[in-house]
Coordinates of C-alpha atoms in Angstrom, one line a residue:
X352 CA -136.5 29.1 -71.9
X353 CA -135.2 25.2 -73.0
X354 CA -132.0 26.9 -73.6
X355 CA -132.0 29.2 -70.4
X356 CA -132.2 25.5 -67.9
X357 CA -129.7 24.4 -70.2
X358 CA -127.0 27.5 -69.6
X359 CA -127.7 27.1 -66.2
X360 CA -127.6 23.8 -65.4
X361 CA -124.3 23.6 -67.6
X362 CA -123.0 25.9 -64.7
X363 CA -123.9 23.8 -61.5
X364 CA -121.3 21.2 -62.1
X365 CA -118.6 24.2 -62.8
X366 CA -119.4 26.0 -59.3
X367 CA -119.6 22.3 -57.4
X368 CA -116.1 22.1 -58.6
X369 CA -114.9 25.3 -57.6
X370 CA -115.8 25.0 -54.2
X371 CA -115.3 21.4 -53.4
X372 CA -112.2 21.1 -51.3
X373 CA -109.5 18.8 -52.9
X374 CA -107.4 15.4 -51.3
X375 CA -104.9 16.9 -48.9
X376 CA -101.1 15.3 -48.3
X377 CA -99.3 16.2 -45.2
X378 CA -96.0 15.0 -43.6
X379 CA -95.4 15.0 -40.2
X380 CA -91.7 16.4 -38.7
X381 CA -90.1 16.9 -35.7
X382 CA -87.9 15.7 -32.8
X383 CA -88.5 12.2 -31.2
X384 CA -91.1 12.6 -28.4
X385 CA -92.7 15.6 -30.2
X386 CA -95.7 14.4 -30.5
X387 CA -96.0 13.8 -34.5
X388 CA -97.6 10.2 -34.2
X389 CA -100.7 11.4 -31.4
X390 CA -101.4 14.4 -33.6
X391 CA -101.4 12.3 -36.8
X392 CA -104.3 10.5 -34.9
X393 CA -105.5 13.7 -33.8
X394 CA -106.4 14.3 -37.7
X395 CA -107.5 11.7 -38.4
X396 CA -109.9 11.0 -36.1
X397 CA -108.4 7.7 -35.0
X398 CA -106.3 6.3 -31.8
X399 CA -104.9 3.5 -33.8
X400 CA -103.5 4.9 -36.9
X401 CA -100.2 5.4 -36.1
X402 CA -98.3 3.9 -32.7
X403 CA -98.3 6.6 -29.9
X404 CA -96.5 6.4 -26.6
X405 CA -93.9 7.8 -23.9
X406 CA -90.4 6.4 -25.0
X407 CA -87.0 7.7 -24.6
X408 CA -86.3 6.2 -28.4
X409 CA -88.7 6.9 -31.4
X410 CA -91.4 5.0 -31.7
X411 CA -91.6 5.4 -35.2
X412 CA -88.7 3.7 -36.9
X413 CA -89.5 4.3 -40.5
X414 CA -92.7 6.3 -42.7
X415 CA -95.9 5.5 -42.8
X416 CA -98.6 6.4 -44.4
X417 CA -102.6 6.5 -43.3
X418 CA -105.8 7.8 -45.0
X419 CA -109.0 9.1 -43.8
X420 CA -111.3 12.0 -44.2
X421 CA -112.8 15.1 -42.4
X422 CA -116.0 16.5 -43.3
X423 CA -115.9 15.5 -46.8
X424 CA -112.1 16.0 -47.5
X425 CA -110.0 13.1 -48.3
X426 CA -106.7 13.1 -45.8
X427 CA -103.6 11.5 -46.6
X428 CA -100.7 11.7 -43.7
X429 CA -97.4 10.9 -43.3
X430 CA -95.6 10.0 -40.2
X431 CA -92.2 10.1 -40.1
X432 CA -88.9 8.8 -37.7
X433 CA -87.9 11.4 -34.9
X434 CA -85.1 13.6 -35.6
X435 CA -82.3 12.9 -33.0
X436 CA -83.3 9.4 -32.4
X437 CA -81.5 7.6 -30.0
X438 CA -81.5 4.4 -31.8
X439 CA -80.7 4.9 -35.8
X440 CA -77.8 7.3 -36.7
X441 CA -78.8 11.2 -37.9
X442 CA -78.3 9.9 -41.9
X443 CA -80.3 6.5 -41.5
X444 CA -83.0 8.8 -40.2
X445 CA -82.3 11.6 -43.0
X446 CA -82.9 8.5 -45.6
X447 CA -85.9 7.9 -44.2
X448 CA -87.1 11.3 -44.1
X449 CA -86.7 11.7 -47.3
X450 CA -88.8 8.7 -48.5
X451 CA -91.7 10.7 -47.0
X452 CA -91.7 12.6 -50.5
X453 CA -92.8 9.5 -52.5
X454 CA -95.0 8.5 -50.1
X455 CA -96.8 11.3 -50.1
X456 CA -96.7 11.1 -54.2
X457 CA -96.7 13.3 -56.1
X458 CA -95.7 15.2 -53.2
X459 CA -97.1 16.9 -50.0
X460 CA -99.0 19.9 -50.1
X461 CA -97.5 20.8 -46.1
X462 CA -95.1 19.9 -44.0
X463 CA -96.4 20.0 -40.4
X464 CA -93.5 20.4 -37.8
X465 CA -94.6 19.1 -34.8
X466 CA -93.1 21.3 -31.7
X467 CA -93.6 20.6 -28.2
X468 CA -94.2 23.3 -26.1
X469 CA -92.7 22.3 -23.4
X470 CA -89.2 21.2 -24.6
X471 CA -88.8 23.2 -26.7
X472 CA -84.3 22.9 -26.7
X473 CA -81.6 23.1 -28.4
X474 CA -82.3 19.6 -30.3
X475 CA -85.5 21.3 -31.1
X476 CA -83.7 24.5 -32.9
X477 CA -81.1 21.9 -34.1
X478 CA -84.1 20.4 -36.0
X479 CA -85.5 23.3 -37.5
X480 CA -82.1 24.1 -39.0
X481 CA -82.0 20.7 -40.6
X482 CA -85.2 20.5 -42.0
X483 CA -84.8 24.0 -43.8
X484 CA -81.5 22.2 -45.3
X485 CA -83.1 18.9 -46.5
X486 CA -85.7 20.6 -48.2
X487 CA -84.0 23.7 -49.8
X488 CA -86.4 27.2 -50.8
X489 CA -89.0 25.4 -51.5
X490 CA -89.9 24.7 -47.7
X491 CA -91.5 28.3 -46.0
X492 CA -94.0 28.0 -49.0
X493 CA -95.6 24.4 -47.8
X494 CA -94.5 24.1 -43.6
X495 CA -96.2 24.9 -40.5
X496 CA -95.7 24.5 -37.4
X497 CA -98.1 22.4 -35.1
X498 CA -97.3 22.7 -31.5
X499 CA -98.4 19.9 -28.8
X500 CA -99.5 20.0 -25.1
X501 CA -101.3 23.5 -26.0
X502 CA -103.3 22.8 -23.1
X503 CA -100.2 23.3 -20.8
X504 CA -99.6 27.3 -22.4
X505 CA -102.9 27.6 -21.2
X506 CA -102.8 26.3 -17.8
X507 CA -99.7 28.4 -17.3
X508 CA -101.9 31.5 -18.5
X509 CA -98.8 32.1 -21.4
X510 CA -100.5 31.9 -25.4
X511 CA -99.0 30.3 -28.1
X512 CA -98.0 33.8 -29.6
X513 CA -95.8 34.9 -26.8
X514 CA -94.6 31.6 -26.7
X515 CA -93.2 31.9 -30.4
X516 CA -92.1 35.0 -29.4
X517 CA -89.6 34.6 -26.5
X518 CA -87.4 32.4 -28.1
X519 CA -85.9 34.7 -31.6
X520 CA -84.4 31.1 -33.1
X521 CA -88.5 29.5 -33.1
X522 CA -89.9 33.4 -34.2
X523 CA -87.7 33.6 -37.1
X524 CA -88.6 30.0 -38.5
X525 CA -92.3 30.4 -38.0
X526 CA -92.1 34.0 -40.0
X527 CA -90.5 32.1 -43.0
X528 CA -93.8 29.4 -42.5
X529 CA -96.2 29.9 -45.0
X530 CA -98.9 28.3 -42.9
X531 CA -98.1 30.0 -40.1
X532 CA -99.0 27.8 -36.5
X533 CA -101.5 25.9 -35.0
X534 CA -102.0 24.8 -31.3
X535 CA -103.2 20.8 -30.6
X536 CA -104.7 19.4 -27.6
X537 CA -103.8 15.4 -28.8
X538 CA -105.9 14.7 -25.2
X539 CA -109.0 16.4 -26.5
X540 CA -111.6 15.0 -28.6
X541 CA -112.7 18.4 -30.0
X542 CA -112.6 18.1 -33.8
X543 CA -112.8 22.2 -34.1
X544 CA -108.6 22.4 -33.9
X545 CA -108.6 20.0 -36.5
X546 CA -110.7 22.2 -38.8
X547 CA -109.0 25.4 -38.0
X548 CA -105.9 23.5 -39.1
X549 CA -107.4 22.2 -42.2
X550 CA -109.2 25.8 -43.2
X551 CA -105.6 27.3 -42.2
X552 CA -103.6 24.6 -45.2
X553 CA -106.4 25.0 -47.5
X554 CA -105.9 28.7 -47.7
X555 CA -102.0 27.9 -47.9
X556 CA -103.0 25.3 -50.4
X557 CA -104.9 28.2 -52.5
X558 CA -102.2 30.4 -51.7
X559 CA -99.7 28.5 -53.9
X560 CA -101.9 28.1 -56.7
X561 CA -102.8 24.2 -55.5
X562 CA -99.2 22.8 -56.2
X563 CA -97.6 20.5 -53.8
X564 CA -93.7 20.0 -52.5
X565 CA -92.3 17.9 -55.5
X566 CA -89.7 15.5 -55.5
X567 CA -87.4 17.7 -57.9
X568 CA -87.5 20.2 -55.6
X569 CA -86.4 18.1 -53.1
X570 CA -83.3 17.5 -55.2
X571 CA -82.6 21.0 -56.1
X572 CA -82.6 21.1 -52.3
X573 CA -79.7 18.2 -51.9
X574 CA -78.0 19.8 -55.1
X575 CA -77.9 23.3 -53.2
X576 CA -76.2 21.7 -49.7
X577 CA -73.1 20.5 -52.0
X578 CA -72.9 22.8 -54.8
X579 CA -69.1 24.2 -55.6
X580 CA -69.8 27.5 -54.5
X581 CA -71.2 28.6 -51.4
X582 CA -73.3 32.1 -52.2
X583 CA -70.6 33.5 -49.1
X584 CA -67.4 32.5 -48.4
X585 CA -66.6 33.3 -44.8
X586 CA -63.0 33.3 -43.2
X587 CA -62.8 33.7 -39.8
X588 CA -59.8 35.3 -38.3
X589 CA -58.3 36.4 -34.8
X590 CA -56.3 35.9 -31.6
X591 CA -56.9 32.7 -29.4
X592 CA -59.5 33.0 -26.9
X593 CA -61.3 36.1 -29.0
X594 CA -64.5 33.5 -29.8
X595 CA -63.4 32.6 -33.7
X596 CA -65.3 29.7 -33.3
X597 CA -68.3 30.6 -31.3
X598 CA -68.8 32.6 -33.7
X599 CA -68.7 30.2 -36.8
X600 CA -71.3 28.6 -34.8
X601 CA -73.6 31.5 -34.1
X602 CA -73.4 32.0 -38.0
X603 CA -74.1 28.1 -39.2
X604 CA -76.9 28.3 -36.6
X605 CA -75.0 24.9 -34.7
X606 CA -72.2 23.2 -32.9
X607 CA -70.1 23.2 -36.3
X608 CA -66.7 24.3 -34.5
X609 CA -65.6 23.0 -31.6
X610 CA -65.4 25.7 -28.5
X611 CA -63.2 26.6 -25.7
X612 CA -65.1 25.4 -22.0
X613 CA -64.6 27.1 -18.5
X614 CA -62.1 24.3 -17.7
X615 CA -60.4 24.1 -21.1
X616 CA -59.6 27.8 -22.0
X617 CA -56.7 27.0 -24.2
X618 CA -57.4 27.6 -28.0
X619 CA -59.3 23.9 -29.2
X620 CA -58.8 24.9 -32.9
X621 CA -55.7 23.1 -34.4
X622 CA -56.5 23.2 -37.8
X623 CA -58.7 25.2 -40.9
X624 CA -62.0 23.7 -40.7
X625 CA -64.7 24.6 -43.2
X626 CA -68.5 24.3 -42.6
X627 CA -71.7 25.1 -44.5
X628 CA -75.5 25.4 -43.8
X629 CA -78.3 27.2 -45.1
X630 CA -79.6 31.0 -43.6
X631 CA -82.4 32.4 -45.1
X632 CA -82.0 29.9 -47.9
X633 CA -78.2 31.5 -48.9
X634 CA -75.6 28.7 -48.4
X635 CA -73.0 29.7 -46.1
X636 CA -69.2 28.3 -46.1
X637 CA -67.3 29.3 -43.3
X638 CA -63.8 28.7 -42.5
X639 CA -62.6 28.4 -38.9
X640 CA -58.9 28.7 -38.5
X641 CA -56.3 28.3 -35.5
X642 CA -55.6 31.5 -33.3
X643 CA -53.5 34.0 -34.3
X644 CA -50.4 34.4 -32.0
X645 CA -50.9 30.6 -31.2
X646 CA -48.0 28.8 -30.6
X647 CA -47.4 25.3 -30.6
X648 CA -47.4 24.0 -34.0
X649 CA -44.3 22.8 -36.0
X650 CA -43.3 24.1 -39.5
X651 CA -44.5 21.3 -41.0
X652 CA -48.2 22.2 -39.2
X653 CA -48.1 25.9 -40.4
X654 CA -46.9 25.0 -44.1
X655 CA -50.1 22.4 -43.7
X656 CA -52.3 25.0 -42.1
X657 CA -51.3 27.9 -44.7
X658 CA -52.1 25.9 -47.5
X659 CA -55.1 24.2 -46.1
X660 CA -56.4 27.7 -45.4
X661 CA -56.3 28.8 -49.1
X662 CA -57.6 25.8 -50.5
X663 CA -60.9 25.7 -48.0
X664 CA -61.1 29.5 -49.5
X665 CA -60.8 28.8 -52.8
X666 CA -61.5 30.2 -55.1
X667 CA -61.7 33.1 -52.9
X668 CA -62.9 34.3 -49.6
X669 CA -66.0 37.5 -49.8
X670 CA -64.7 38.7 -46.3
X671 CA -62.2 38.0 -44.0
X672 CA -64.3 38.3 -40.2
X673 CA -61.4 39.9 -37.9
X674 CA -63.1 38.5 -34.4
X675 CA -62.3 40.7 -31.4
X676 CA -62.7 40.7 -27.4
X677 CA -63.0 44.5 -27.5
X678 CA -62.5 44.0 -23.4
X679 CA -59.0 42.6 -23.9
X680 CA -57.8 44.1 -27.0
X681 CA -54.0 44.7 -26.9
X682 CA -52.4 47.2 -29.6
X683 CA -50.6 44.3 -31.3
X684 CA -54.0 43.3 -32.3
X685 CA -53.8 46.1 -34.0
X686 CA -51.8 44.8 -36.2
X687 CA -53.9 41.8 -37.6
X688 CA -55.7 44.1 -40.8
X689 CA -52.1 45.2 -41.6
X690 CA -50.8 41.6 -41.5
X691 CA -53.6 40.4 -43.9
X692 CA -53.1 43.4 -46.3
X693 CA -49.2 42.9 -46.8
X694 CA -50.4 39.2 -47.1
X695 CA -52.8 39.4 -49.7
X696 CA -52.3 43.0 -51.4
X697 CA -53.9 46.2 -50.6
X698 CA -56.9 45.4 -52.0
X699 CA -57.7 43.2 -48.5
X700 CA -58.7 45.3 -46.5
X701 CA -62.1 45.9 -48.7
X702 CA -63.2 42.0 -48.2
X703 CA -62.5 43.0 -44.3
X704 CA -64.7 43.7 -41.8
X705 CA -64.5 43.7 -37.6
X706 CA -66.4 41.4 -35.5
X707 CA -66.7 42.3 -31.8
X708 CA -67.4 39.2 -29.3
X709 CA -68.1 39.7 -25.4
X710 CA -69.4 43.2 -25.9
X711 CA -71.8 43.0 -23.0
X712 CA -68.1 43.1 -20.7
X713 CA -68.0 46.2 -21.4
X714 CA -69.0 49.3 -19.5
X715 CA -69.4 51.5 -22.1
X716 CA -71.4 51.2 -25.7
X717 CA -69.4 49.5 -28.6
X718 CA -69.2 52.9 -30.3
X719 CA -67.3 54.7 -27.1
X720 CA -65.3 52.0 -26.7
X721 CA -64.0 52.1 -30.4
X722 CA -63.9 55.8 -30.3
X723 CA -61.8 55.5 -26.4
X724 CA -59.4 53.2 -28.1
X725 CA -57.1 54.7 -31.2
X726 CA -55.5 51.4 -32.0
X727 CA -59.2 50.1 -31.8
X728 CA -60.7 53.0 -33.9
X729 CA -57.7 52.4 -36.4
X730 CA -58.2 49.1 -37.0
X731 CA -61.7 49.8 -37.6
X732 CA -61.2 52.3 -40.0
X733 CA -58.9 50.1 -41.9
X734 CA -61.9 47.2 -42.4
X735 CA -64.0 47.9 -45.4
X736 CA -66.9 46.4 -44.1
X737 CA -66.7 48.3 -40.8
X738 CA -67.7 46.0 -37.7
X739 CA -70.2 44.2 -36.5
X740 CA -71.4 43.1 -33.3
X741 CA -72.1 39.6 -31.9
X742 CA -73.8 38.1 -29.0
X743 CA -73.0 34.3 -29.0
X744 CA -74.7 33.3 -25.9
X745 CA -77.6 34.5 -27.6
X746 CA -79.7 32.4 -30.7
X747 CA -81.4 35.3 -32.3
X748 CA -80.9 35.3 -35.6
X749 CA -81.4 38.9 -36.1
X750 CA -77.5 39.6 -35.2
X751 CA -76.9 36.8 -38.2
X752 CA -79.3 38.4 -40.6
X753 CA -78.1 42.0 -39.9
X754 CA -74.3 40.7 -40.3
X755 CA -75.2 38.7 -43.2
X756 CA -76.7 42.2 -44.8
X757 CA -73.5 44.1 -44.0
X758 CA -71.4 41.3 -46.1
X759 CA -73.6 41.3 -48.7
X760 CA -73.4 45.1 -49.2
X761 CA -69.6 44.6 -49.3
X762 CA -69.6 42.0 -52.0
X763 CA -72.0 44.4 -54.2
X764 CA -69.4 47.3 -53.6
X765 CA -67.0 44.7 -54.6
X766 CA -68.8 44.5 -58.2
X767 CA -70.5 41.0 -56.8
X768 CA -66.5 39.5 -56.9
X769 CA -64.7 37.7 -53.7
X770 CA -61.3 38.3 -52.7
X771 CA -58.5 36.6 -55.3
X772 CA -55.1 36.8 -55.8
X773 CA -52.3 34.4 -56.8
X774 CA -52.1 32.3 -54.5
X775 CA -56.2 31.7 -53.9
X776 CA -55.9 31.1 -58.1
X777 CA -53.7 28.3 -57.4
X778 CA -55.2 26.7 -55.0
X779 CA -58.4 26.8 -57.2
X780 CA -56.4 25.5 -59.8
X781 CA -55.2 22.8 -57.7
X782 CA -58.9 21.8 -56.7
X783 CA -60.2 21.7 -60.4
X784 CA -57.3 19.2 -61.3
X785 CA -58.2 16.9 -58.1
X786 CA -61.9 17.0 -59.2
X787 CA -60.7 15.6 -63.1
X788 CA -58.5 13.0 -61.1
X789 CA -61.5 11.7 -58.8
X790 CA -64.1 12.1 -61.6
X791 CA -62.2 10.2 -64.0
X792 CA -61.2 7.1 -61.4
X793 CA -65.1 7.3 -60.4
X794 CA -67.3 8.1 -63.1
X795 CA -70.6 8.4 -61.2
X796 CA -69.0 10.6 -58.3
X797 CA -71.3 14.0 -59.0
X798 CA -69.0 17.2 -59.5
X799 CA -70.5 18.8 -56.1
X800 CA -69.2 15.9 -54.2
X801 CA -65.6 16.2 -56.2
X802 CA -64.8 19.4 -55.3
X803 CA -65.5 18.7 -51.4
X804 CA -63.2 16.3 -51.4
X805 CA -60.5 18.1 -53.7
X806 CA -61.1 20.7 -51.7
X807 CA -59.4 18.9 -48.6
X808 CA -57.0 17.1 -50.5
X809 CA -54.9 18.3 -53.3
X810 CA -51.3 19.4 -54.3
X811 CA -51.9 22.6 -53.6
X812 CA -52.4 21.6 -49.5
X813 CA -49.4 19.1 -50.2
X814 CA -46.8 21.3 -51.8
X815 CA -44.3 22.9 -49.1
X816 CA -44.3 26.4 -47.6
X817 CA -41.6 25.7 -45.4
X818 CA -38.6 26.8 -46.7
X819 CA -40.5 30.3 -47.4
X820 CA -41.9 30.9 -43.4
X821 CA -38.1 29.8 -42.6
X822 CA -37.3 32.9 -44.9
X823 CA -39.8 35.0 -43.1
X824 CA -38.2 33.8 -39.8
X825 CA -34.8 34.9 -40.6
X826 CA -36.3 38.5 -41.8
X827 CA -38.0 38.7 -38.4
X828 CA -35.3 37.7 -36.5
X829 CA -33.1 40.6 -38.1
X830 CA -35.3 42.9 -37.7
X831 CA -36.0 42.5 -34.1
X832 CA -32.4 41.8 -33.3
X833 CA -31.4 45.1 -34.7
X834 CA -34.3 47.3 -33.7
X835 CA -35.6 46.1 -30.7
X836 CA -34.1 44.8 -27.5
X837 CA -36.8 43.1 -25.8
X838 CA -39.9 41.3 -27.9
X839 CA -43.0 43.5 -28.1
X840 CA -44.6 40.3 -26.3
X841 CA -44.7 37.0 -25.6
X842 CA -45.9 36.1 -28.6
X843 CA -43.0 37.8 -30.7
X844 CA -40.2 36.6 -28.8
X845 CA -41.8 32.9 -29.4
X846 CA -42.3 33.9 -33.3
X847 CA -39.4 35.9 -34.0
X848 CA -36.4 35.1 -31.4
X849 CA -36.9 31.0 -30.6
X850 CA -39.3 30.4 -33.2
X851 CA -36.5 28.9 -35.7
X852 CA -36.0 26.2 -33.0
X853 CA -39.7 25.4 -32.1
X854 CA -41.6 26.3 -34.9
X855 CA -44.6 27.5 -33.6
X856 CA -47.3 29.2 -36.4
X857 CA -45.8 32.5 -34.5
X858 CA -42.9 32.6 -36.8
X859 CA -45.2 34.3 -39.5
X860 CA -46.7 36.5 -36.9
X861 CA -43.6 37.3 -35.7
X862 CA -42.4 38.0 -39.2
X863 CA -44.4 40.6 -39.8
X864 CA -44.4 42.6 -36.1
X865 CA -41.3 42.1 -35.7
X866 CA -40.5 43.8 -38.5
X867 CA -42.5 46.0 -37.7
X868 CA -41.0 46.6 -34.5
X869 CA -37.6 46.9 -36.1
X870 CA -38.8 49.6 -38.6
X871 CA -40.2 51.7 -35.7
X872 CA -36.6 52.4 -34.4
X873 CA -35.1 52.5 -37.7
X874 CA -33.2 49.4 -38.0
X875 CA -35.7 48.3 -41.2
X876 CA -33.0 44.9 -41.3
X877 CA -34.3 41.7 -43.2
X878 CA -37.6 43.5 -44.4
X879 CA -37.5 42.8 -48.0
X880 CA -37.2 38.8 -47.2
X881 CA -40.3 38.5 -44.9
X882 CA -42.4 41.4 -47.3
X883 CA -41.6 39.1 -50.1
X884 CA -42.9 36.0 -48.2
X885 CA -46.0 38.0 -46.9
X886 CA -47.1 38.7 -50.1
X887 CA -47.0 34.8 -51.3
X888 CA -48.4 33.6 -48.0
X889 CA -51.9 32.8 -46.5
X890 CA -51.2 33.5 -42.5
X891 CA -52.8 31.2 -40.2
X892 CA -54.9 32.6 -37.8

């Protein structure tokens, strides 16, 4: 019997320790004005823990941490500076951010991110999209999202859930949440929303085996944003006005590129720009690029542009996004796979695929359009990757996801490789020997950080181009001159007829229609001087 008390009490302290909940560490995120300081209060019980009040500019200017307990659970939170303030810059407030990691040592087991729910904007989506790139992977597995002025959903008669559900952009981030969502009423003293919270992090807590958010996670994170390699490559080509940019933006989930307006039409892109941020936790570089057919630049801007193009690209694009206005498409557009296949080889057109813009223009369905339109359908048909479709007035990230899904299929029936050739090895080339040169005049510059800026600055961007698009000038002009009387459009007879006096970036273009043009009819004159060019040459689009 002695030694059955003795088994048993042995046991007690072993079942006490299995159910008694353990210390919990939360950080508070969100926008300025969200809220994150009244429900920090809200948890812990308290009115004075952490400064709360109406202001244009955050209250809370740097972290801070207070402790306190609910029905036996020690509570640690962190408050934290709004996002967007209107006082510190976006990095000052990124530093401090990040300090919320050690003061929640050895690191948080959630991240709450405080959402109001009625402003609920574009700084707000904004904010969700720079959290998930702070904090890497590791983020779905320790967030949730808290959502203030819960009592004005109800008054309205709309519930949280259908909230969440009309806008796709807050949906998708609260699917990738591990802890899901939870409503607060920071007016109401009823401690019952701050258990259902609690129960809700405690079973996320269990969930991931009782680990917290670390601090070397937090650099894998930071190491991620700037590695060398972006997981996709993205080049983004087409005609002015066709929504290149738009739809960089749609893609990086932000204002990234700079857009066209109502009372600024005109193309706004001058130059290859390259841009990266995080979907579904695969980093995403995408390169916008100037229109094709546009025509004000000099030759010194296209050899500049060409070269810039490749390097941004290096060491290799996985798909070349052919962005169309299906609602104004023009044969000669027809002509923009064929360009970029005698530009970079045959094997092009399998890192290709179509991107329609403006669809909802149309009368008909995408597919009966394509199907109504042969030099449409033929284009089509030439992209490996087929086409997609893109809404970007819309911030559903389905479109991105499904697009993203297409590409991805591509590169595995690419054997997992991007799009290489010569030119794309030299430019690599050119990066690799930048990155020695900065490494060795700064010694603690990290390699990630190298190759961003060799990336923008190299030999390779320097070296001249010029003499080569004057080559594919004179072929064009030949070609044109003896096949066809009149340009094809405007565009050509800028490119290929006065292009050798102005120099716009249509001189390429016009290199290869109007050769085109000149081989319909038979004339075929200059063609072996502008193929030859086309084949060393990255056309700027």
């Amino acid at each position: 019997m002695a030694s059955k008390y003795k088994r048993l009490g042995s046991e007690e302290p072993q079942k006490k320790e299995i159910t008694e909940k353990p210390d919990l560490r939360m950080v508070l995120l969100g926008t300025t004005g969200s809220g994150k300081s009244a429900s920090g209060n809200t948890i812990l019980g308290r009115e004075d823990a952490f400064e709360s009040k109406l202001s244009l500019n955050s209250v809370t200017s740097e972290c801070q941490k207070e402790m306190g307990e609910f029905e036996g659970q020690k509570l640690s939170v962190v408050d934290t500076p709004g996002v967007f303030d209107n006082v510190q810059t976006e990095e000052e407030i990124k530093t401090e951010i990040r300090r919320s990691i050690s003061f929640a040592a050895p690191g948080p087991h959630v991240f709450l991110v405080v959402i109001c729910v009625d402003r609920f904007t574009e700084k707000e989506r904004e904010t969700l999209r720079i959290l998930q790139q702070m904090f890497g992977v590791h983020l779905a597995g320790y967030t949730m999202a808290l959502f203030t002025r819960g009592d004005d959903l109800e008054r309205g008669g709309v519930t949280i859930g259908n909230f969440i559900r009309e806008d796709p952009a807050l949906y998708d981030f609260i699917r990738q949440c591990g802890g899901g969502y939870q409503a607060f009423n920071n007016i109401s003293r009823d401690r019952s929303q701050v258990r259902e919270l609690l129960e809700k992090i405690n079973t996320m807590v269990q969930r991931n085996g009782g680990s917290c958010y670390t601090n070397e996670m937090f650099i894998q994170a930071e190491e991620a944003m700037r590695q060398a390699e972006a997981d996709l490559r993205i080049v983004v080509v087409g005609k002015t006005g066709a929504g290149k940019s738009s739809s960089g933006n749609t893609i990086l989930g932000g204002k990234a590129f700079k857009t066209a307006s109502a009372s600024s039409p005109a193309s706004v892109t001058s130059e290859c720009q390259q841009e990266a941020a995080m979907f579904d936790f695969q980093t995403l570089a995408v390169v916008d690029t100037p229109g094709l057919f546009h025509t004000v630049f000099t030759l010194g801007q296209v050899n500049t542009e060409i070269n810039r193009c490749l390097s941004l690209a290096a060491p290799g694009p996985h798909v070349f996004l052919v962005v169309i206005q299906p609602s104004i498409f023009i044969d000669e557009e027809g002509e923009t796979v064929r360009i970029l296949q005698e530009v970079f080889g045959d094997k092009a057109t399998r890192y290709t695929m179509a991107l329609f813009t403006h669809v909802d223009d149309l009368n008909v369905s995408t597919e009966e359009f394509i199907m109504k339109t042969p030099a449409l359908r033929d284009l089509v048909r030439q992209c490996g990757g087929g086409y997609h479709v893109f809404n970007n007035r819309s911030r559903d990230p389905a479109q991105v996801r499904e697009l993203l899904e297409k590409v991805n299929i591509m590169v595995q029936g690419n054997g997992g490789s991007c799009y290489t050739n010569e030119m794309f090895e030299k430019a690599e080339n050119a990066i690799t020997k930048e990155m020695e040169q900065l490494q060795k005049n700064r010694p603690g510059l990290m390699a990630t950080e190298a190759r961003y800026e060799a990336q923008r600055n190299n030999e390779f961007i320097r070296g001249s181009w010029v003499g080569a698009v004057a080559g594919a000038v004179a072929g064009a002009a030949a070609g044109v001159g003896a096949g066809v009387g009149t340009a094809i459009g405007t565009e050509i007879t800028v490119g290929a007829i006065v292009g050798a006096a102005a120099g716009p970036v249509g001189l390429l273009v016009g290199a290869a229609l109007g050769l085109a043009a000149g081989a319909a009819v038979g004339a075929g004159v200059g063609r072996s001087t502008a193929a030859k060019v086309r084949k060393q040459a990255c056309i700027t689009q």
